[in-house]
PDB file of C-alpha atoms in Angstrom:
ATOM      1  CA  UNK E 271       0.000   0.000   0.000  1.00  0.00           C
ATOM      2  CA  UNK E 272       2.889   2.365   0.754  1.00  0.00           C
ATOM      3  CA  UNK E 273       4.356   1.726  -2.717  1.00  0.00           C
ATOM      4  CA  UNK E 274       0.959   2.396  -4.313  1.00  0.00           C
ATOM      5  CA  UNK E 275       0.592   5.617  -2.309  1.00  0.00           C
ATOM      6  CA  UNK E 276       4.024   6.963  -3.244  1.00  0.00           C
ATOM      7  CA  UNK E 277       4.446   5.627  -6.784  1.00  0.00           C
ATOM      8  CA  UNK E 278       0.924   5.747  -8.221  1.00  0.00           C
ATOM      9  CA  UNK E 279      -1.444   7.748  -6.019  1.00  0.00           C
ATOM     10  CA  UNK E 280       0.715  10.793  -5.274  1.00  0.00           C
ATOM     11  CA  UNK E 281       2.082  11.308  -8.821  1.00  0.00           C
ATOM     12  CA  UNK E 282      -1.442  11.155 -10.235  1.00  0.00           C
ATOM     13  CA  UNK E 283      -2.755  13.544  -7.550  1.00  0.00           C
ATOM     14  CA  UNK E 284       0.106  15.971  -8.203  1.00  0.00           C
ATOM     15  CA  UNK E 285      -0.772  16.044 -11.906  1.00  0.00           C
ATOM     16  CA  UNK E 286      -4.452  16.629 -11.199  1.00  0.00           C
ATOM     17  CA  UNK E 287      -3.721  19.151  -8.455  1.00  0.00           C
ATOM     18  CA  UNK E 288      -1.346  21.215 -10.572  1.00  0.00           C
ATOM     19  CA  UNK E 289      -3.665  21.143 -13.573  1.00  0.00           C
ATOM     20  CA  UNK E 290      -6.736  22.218 -11.633  1.00  0.00           C
ATOM     21  CA  UNK E 291      -4.703  24.801  -9.699  1.00  0.00           C
ATOM     22  CA  UNK E 292      -3.359  26.456 -12.845  1.00  0.00           C
ATOM     23  CA  UNK E 293      -6.812  26.273 -14.429  1.00  0.00           C
ATOM     24  CA  UNK E 294      -8.402  27.837 -11.351  1.00  0.00           C
ATOM     25  CA  UNK E 295      -5.863  30.676 -11.366  1.00  0.00           C
ATOM     26  CA  UNK E 296      -6.506  31.271 -15.061  1.00  0.00           C
ATOM     27  CA  UNK E 297     -10.281  31.267 -14.656  1.00  0.00           C
ATOM     28  CA  UNK E 298      -9.972  33.760 -11.808  1.00  0.00           C
ATOM     29  CA  UNK E 299      -8.816  36.328 -14.353  1.00  0.00           C
ATOM     30  CA  UNK E 300     -11.554  35.480 -16.857  1.00  0.00           C
ATOM     31  CA  UNK E 301     -13.951  38.304 -15.827  1.00  0.00           C
ATOM     32  CA  UNK E 302     -11.148  40.882 -16.075  1.00  0.00           C
ATOM     33  CA  UNK E 303     -10.052  39.498 -19.454  1.00  0.00           C
ATOM     34  CA  UNK E 304     -13.619  39.623 -20.765  1.00  0.00           C
ATOM     35  CA  UNK E 305     -13.986  43.243 -19.680  1.00  0.00           C
ATOM     36  CA  UNK E 306     -10.688  44.091 -21.366  1.00  0.00           C
ATOM     37  CA  UNK E 307     -11.215  42.157 -24.613  1.00  0.00           C
ATOM     38  CA  UNK E 308     -14.972  42.508 -25.152  1.00  0.00           C
ATOM     39  CA  UNK E 309     -15.730  45.902 -23.612  1.00  0.00           C
ATOM     40  CA  UNK E 310     -12.231  47.427 -23.849  1.00  0.00           C
ATOM     41  CA  UNK E 311     -12.304  48.393 -20.189  1.00  0.00           C
ATOM     42  CA  UNK E 312      -8.699  48.576 -19.051  1.00  0.00           C
ATOM     43  CA  UNK E 313      -7.590  49.566 -15.554  1.00  0.00           C
ATOM     44  CA  UNK E 314      -5.333  52.492 -14.847  1.00  0.00           C
ATOM     45  CA  UNK E 315      -1.929  50.820 -14.548  1.00  0.00           C
ATOM     46  CA  UNK E 316      -0.721  53.177 -11.824  1.00  0.00           C
ATOM     47  CA  UNK E 317      -3.832  52.446  -9.736  1.00  0.00           C
ATOM     48  CA  UNK E 318      -3.486  48.723 -10.442  1.00  0.00           C
ATOM     49  CA  UNK E 319       0.162  48.734  -9.322  1.00  0.00           C
ATOM     50  CA  UNK E 320      -0.743  50.658  -6.167  1.00  0.00           C
ATOM     51  CA  UNK E 321      -3.489  48.183  -5.336  1.00  0.00           C
ATOM     52  CA  UNK E 322      -1.153  45.233  -6.016  1.00  0.00           C
ATOM     53  CA  UNK E 323       1.540  46.633  -3.720  1.00  0.00           C
ATOM     54  CA  UNK E 324      -1.025  47.269  -0.981  1.00  0.00           C
ATOM     55  CA  UNK E 325      -2.438  43.743  -1.288  1.00  0.00           C
ATOM     56  CA  UNK E 326       1.009  42.122  -1.314  1.00  0.00           C
ATOM     57  CA  UNK E 327       2.081  44.156   1.717  1.00  0.00           C
ATOM     58  CA  UNK E 328      -1.026  43.111   3.637  1.00  0.00           C
ATOM     59  CA  UNK E 329      -1.449  39.482   2.540  1.00  0.00           C
ATOM     60  CA  UNK E 330       1.787  38.448   0.833  1.00  0.00           C
ATOM     61  CA  UNK E 331       3.188  36.810   3.949  1.00  0.00           C
ATOM     62  CA  UNK E 332       0.127  34.528   4.067  1.00  0.00           C
ATOM     63  CA  UNK E 333       1.199  32.977   0.765  1.00  0.00           C
ATOM     64  CA  UNK E 334       4.036  31.373   2.738  1.00  0.00           C
ATOM     65  CA  UNK E 335       2.557  31.062   6.224  1.00  0.00           C
ATOM     66  CA  UNK E 336      -0.709  29.321   5.341  1.00  0.00           C
ATOM     67  CA  UNK E 337       0.683  26.464   3.191  1.00  0.00           C
ATOM     68  CA  UNK E 338       3.305  25.712   5.848  1.00  0.00           C
ATOM     69  CA  UNK E 339       0.770  25.939   8.684  1.00  0.00           C
ATOM     70  CA  UNK E 340      -1.906  23.802   7.076  1.00  0.00           C
ATOM     71  CA  UNK E 341       0.191  21.194   5.284  1.00  0.00           C
ATOM     72  CA  UNK E 342       0.772  18.998   8.330  1.00  0.00           C
ATOM     73  CA  UNK E 343      -2.986  18.348   8.632  1.00  0.00           C
ATOM     74  CA  UNK E 344      -4.140  18.640   5.024  1.00  0.00           C
ATOM     75  CA  UNK E 345      -1.362  16.648   3.340  1.00  0.00           C
ATOM     76  CA  UNK E 346      -0.256  17.201  -0.271  1.00  0.00           C
ATOM     77  CA  UNK E 347      -3.566  16.353  -1.950  1.00  0.00           C
ATOM     78  CA  UNK E 348      -5.635  18.208   0.622  1.00  0.00           C
ATOM     79  CA  UNK E 349      -3.483  21.293   0.113  1.00  0.00           C
ATOM     80  CA  UNK E 350      -4.369  21.371  -3.589  1.00  0.00           C
ATOM     81  CA  UNK E 351      -8.060  21.020  -2.787  1.00  0.00           C
ATOM     82  CA  UNK E 352      -8.066  23.531   0.047  1.00  0.00           C
ATOM     83  CA  UNK E 353      -6.363  26.358  -1.819  1.00  0.00           C
ATOM     84  CA  UNK E 354      -8.533  25.818  -4.858  1.00  0.00           C
ATOM     85  CA  UNK E 355     -11.830  25.747  -2.944  1.00  0.00           C
ATOM     86  CA  UNK E 356     -11.017  28.356  -0.271  1.00  0.00           C
ATOM     87  CA  UNK E 357     -12.495  28.728   3.235  1.00  0.00           C
ATOM     88  CA  UNK E 358      -9.483  26.868   4.583  1.00  0.00           C
ATOM     89  CA  UNK E 359      -9.251  28.016   8.198  1.00  0.00           C
ATOM     90  CA  UNK E 360     -12.979  28.093   8.894  1.00  0.00           C
ATOM     91  CA  UNK E 361     -14.076  24.988   6.996  1.00  0.00           C
ATOM     92  CA  UNK E 362     -11.536  22.808   5.147  1.00  0.00           C
ATOM     93  CA  UNK E 363      -9.040  22.474   7.987  1.00  0.00           C
ATOM     94  CA  UNK E 364     -11.661  21.725  10.676  1.00  0.00           C
ATOM     95  CA  UNK E 365     -13.371  19.154   8.429  1.00  0.00           C
ATOM     96  CA  UNK E 366     -10.046  17.484   7.644  1.00  0.00           C
ATOM     97  CA  UNK E 367      -9.098  17.438  11.331  1.00  0.00           C
ATOM     98  CA  UNK E 368     -12.435  16.048  12.472  1.00  0.00           C
ATOM     99  CA  UNK E 369     -12.298  13.359   9.786  1.00  0.00           C
ATOM    100  CA  UNK E 370      -8.883  12.297  11.084  1.00  0.00           C
ATOM    101  CA  UNK E 371     -10.150  12.250  14.660  1.00  0.00           C
ATOM    102  CA  UNK E 372     -13.211  10.196  13.674  1.00  0.00           C
ATOM    103  CA  UNK E 373     -11.073   7.720  11.719  1.00  0.00           C
ATOM    104  CA  UNK E 374      -8.453   7.639  14.511  1.00  0.00           C
ATOM    105  CA  UNK E 375      -5.528   8.377  12.202  1.00  0.00           C
ATOM    106  CA  UNK E 376      -2.535  10.646  12.766  1.00  0.00           C
ATOM    107  CA  UNK E 377      -2.032  13.876  10.788  1.00  0.00           C
ATOM    108  CA  UNK E 378       1.072  13.838   8.624  1.00  0.00           C
ATOM    109  CA  UNK E 379       0.770  10.135   7.766  1.00  0.00           C
ATOM    110  CA  UNK E 380      -0.369   8.504   4.530  1.00  0.00           C
ATOM    111  CA  UNK E 381      -3.669   7.439   6.109  1.00  0.00           C
ATOM    112  CA  UNK E 382      -4.116  10.879   7.650  1.00  0.00           C
ATOM    113  CA  UNK E 383      -3.606  12.527   4.261  1.00  0.00           C
ATOM    114  CA  UNK E 384      -6.190  10.318   2.549  1.00  0.00           C
ATOM    115  CA  UNK E 385      -8.754  10.760   5.332  1.00  0.00           C
ATOM    116  CA  UNK E 386      -8.227  14.538   5.245  1.00  0.00           C
ATOM    117  CA  UNK E 387      -8.833  14.504   1.498  1.00  0.00           C
ATOM    118  CA  UNK E 388     -12.090  12.580   1.922  1.00  0.00           C
ATOM    119  CA  UNK E 389     -13.256  14.891   4.696  1.00  0.00           C
ATOM    120  CA  UNK E 390     -12.597  17.974   2.605  1.00  0.00           C
ATOM    121  CA  UNK E 391     -14.223  16.479  -0.481  1.00  0.00           C
ATOM    122  CA  UNK E 392     -17.454  16.012   1.467  1.00  0.00           C
ATOM    123  CA  UNK E 393     -17.151  19.494   2.958  1.00  0.00           C
ATOM    124  CA  UNK E 394     -16.763  21.041  -0.495  1.00  0.00           C
ATOM    125  CA  UNK E 395     -19.889  19.294  -1.788  1.00  0.00           C
ATOM    126  CA  UNK E 396     -21.929  20.351   1.240  1.00  0.00           C
ATOM    127  CA  UNK E 397     -20.415  23.833   1.220  1.00  0.00           C
ATOM    128  CA  UNK E 398     -21.364  24.470  -2.401  1.00  0.00           C
ATOM    129  CA  UNK E 399     -24.879  23.175  -1.782  1.00  0.00           C
ATOM    130  CA  UNK E 400     -25.412  25.242   1.367  1.00  0.00           C
ATOM    131  CA  UNK E 401     -23.736  28.277  -0.192  1.00  0.00           C
ATOM    132  CA  UNK E 402     -26.144  28.142  -3.107  1.00  0.00           C
ATOM    133  CA  UNK E 403     -29.089  28.159  -0.727  1.00  0.00           C
ATOM    134  CA  UNK E 404     -27.417  30.824   1.416  1.00  0.00           C
ATOM    135  CA  UNK E 405     -26.881  33.147  -1.510  1.00  0.00           C
ATOM    136  CA  UNK E 406     -30.568  32.921  -2.336  1.00  0.00           C
ATOM    137  CA  UNK E 407     -32.063  32.976   1.158  1.00  0.00           C
ATOM    138  CA  UNK E 408     -29.205  33.880   3.512  1.00  0.00           C
ATOM    139  CA  UNK E 409     -29.666  37.633   3.806  1.00  0.00           C
ATOM    140  CA  UNK E 410     -33.405  37.233   4.368  1.00  0.00           C
ATOM    141  CA  UNK E 411     -32.881  34.650   7.109  1.00  0.00           C
ATOM    142  CA  UNK E 412     -30.121  36.645   8.853  1.00  0.00           C
ATOM    143  CA  UNK E 413     -32.253  39.794   8.857  1.00  0.00           C
ATOM    144  CA  UNK E 414     -34.900  37.913  10.853  1.00  0.00           C
ATOM    145  CA  UNK E 415     -32.496  36.753  13.567  1.00  0.00           C
ATOM    146  CA  UNK E 416     -32.179  38.662  16.872  1.00  0.00           C
ATOM    147  CA  UNK E 417     -29.113  40.882  17.166  1.00  0.00           C
ATOM    148  CA  UNK E 418     -27.741  38.775  20.035  1.00  0.00           C
ATOM    149  CA  UNK E 419     -27.548  35.760  17.716  1.00  0.00           C
ATOM    150  CA  UNK E 420     -25.947  37.631  14.824  1.00  0.00           C
ATOM    151  CA  UNK E 421     -23.323  39.036  17.220  1.00  0.00           C
ATOM    152  CA  UNK E 422     -22.683  35.551  18.607  1.00  0.00           C
ATOM    153  CA  UNK E 423     -21.840  34.323  15.103  1.00  0.00           C
ATOM    154  CA  UNK E 424     -18.593  36.317  15.356  1.00  0.00           C
ATOM    155  CA  UNK E 425     -17.373  33.761  17.901  1.00  0.00           C
ATOM    156  CA  UNK E 426     -17.921  30.724  15.684  1.00  0.00           C
ATOM    157  CA  UNK E 427     -14.349  30.565  14.382  1.00  0.00           C
ATOM    158  CA  UNK E 428     -12.618  30.932  17.794  1.00  0.00           C
ATOM    159  CA  UNK E 429     -14.988  28.331  19.241  1.00  0.00           C
ATOM    160  CA  UNK E 430     -14.270  25.988  16.345  1.00  0.00           C
ATOM    161  CA  UNK E 431     -10.508  26.207  16.794  1.00  0.00           C
ATOM    162  CA  UNK E 432     -10.908  25.814  20.550  1.00  0.00           C
ATOM    163  CA  UNK E 433     -12.768  22.554  19.945  1.00  0.00           C
ATOM    164  CA  UNK E 434     -10.063  21.395  17.541  1.00  0.00           C
ATOM    165  CA  UNK E 435      -7.374  22.199  20.103  1.00  0.00           C
ATOM    166  CA  UNK E 436      -9.111  20.076  22.722  1.00  0.00           C
ATOM    167  CA  UNK E 437      -9.560  17.173  20.310  1.00  0.00           C
ATOM    168  CA  UNK E 438      -5.817  16.964  19.630  1.00  0.00           C
ATOM    169  CA  UNK E 439      -4.698  18.049  23.107  1.00  0.00           C
ATOM    170  CA  UNK E 440      -6.535  15.106  24.658  1.00  0.00           C
ATOM    171  CA  UNK E 441      -4.313  12.790  22.615  1.00  0.00           C
ATOM    172  CA  UNK E 442      -1.066  14.571  23.558  1.00  0.00           C
ATOM    173  CA  UNK E 443      -1.799  16.336  26.837  1.00  0.00           C
ATOM    174  CA  UNK E 444       1.740  17.553  27.580  1.00  0.00           C
ATOM    175  CA  UNK E 445       2.154  18.960  24.091  1.00  0.00           C
ATOM    176  CA  UNK E 446      -1.304  20.556  24.202  1.00  0.00           C
ATOM    177  CA  UNK E 447      -0.654  22.332  27.526  1.00  0.00           C
ATOM    178  CA  UNK E 448       2.860  23.399  26.509  1.00  0.00           C
ATOM    179  CA  UNK E 449       1.762  24.843  23.177  1.00  0.00           C
ATOM    180  CA  UNK E 450      -1.229  26.625  24.722  1.00  0.00           C
ATOM    181  CA  UNK E 451       1.100  28.377  27.174  1.00  0.00           C
ATOM    182  CA  UNK E 452       3.610  29.120  24.408  1.00  0.00           C
ATOM    183  CA  UNK E 453       0.890  30.560  22.148  1.00  0.00           C
ATOM    184  CA  UNK E 454      -0.363  32.841  24.935  1.00  0.00           C
ATOM    185  CA  UNK E 455       3.158  34.073  25.715  1.00  0.00           C
ATOM    186  CA  UNK E 456       4.127  34.720  22.078  1.00  0.00           C
ATOM    187  CA  UNK E 457       0.888  36.619  21.471  1.00  0.00           C
ATOM    188  CA  UNK E 458       1.437  38.724  24.614  1.00  0.00           C
ATOM    189  CA  UNK E 459       4.907  39.551  23.283  1.00  0.00           C
ATOM    190  CA  UNK E 460       3.453  40.507  19.887  1.00  0.00           C
ATOM    191  CA  UNK E 461       0.767  42.697  21.474  1.00  0.00           C
ATOM    192  CA  UNK E 462       3.438  44.344  23.622  1.00  0.00           C
ATOM    193  CA  UNK E 463       5.241  45.436  20.463  1.00  0.00           C
ATOM    194  CA  UNK E 464       8.404  43.369  20.920  1.00  0.00           C
ATOM    195  CA  UNK E 465       8.389  42.382  17.246  1.00  0.00           C
ATOM    196  CA  UNK E 466       7.484  45.689  15.612  1.00  0.00           C
ATOM    197  CA  UNK E 467      10.763  45.520  13.697  1.00  0.00           C
ATOM    198  CA  UNK E 468       9.326  42.680  11.599  1.00  0.00           C
ATOM    199  CA  UNK E 469       7.517  43.564   8.345  1.00  0.00           C
ATOM    200  CA  UNK E 470       3.721  43.667   8.470  1.00  0.00           C
ATOM    201  CA  UNK E 471       1.730  43.255  11.656  1.00  0.00           C
ATOM    202  CA  UNK E 472       3.939  40.354  12.893  1.00  0.00           C
ATOM    203  CA  UNK E 473       0.810  38.268  13.618  1.00  0.00           C
ATOM    204  CA  UNK E 474       2.194  35.595  11.320  1.00  0.00           C
ATOM    205  CA  UNK E 475       5.052  35.134  13.807  1.00  0.00           C
ATOM    206  CA  UNK E 476       2.641  33.561  16.274  1.00  0.00           C
ATOM    207  CA  UNK E 477       1.365  31.092  13.704  1.00  0.00           C
ATOM    208  CA  UNK E 478       4.763  30.119  12.312  1.00  0.00           C
ATOM    209  CA  UNK E 479       6.461  29.828  15.689  1.00  0.00           C
ATOM    210  CA  UNK E 480       3.641  27.658  17.084  1.00  0.00           C
ATOM    211  CA  UNK E 481       3.772  25.371  14.044  1.00  0.00           C
ATOM    212  CA  UNK E 482       7.526  24.783  14.136  1.00  0.00           C
ATOM    213  CA  UNK E 483       7.857  24.653  17.927  1.00  0.00           C
ATOM    214  CA  UNK E 484       5.030  22.098  18.174  1.00  0.00           C
ATOM    215  CA  UNK E 485       6.623  19.943  15.465  1.00  0.00           C
ATOM    216  CA  UNK E 486      10.002  20.126  17.183  1.00  0.00           C
ATOM    217  CA  UNK E 487       8.623  19.293  20.627  1.00  0.00           C
ATOM    218  CA  UNK E 488       6.485  16.485  19.272  1.00  0.00           C
ATOM    219  CA  UNK E 489       9.385  14.853  17.409  1.00  0.00           C
ATOM    220  CA  UNK E 490      12.344  15.549  19.689  1.00  0.00           C
ATOM    221  CA  UNK E 491      11.005  15.855  23.224  1.00  0.00           C
ATOM    222  CA  UNK E 492       7.644  14.260  23.983  1.00  0.00           C
ATOM    223  CA  UNK E 493       7.954  11.255  21.643  1.00  0.00           C
ATOM    224  CA  UNK E 494      11.444  10.608  22.947  1.00  0.00           C
ATOM    225  CA  UNK E 495      10.042   9.934  26.417  1.00  0.00           C
ATOM    226  CA  UNK E 496       7.295   7.574  25.262  1.00  0.00           C
TER     227      UNK E 496
END
């Protein structure tokens, strides 16, 4: 099975993933190309460059942080799917993680990668279906909800990641407690302005440091004592 995974499954998935990724990127520019070719509506290049620089300054670091942060759970195939479908942090990653927990497989393994892919595939199908209904009826339904409920929806994502933390922390209690303390301390340091010399808001430092420190501790410290 390991030979099949590495010699047949992964090469085929890489071909499909790259093809669909390039196609998705190309199709993203289709509306702009149609406006330019059909209606001859071209943007002001100075304004376009200014907007590009602003976007890269604000989000460019995420192009490196997010793939590194998510890869351990999503795996190679899941990474292709997640970045093509979007909604990674609030939907794809939680679905992949919960699928791995339900199947009792470890993230970062061959089985974990396949289970994550299946979990995300289901989430994409459901997401598209619900999104279609939401686009049609969502605003009408939300307008009927009490303000207390609509305000509570802002806490969905933190609550979701809190639940995910507990799911994995229960399996590795020492690592879970250690990384929770580390995350609190590094975020206090960021809020205190100790890393203002870094480009951007430095919030990515918390994510990257937690990812690499947790991997190091898991591989070199906690597993060594088991």
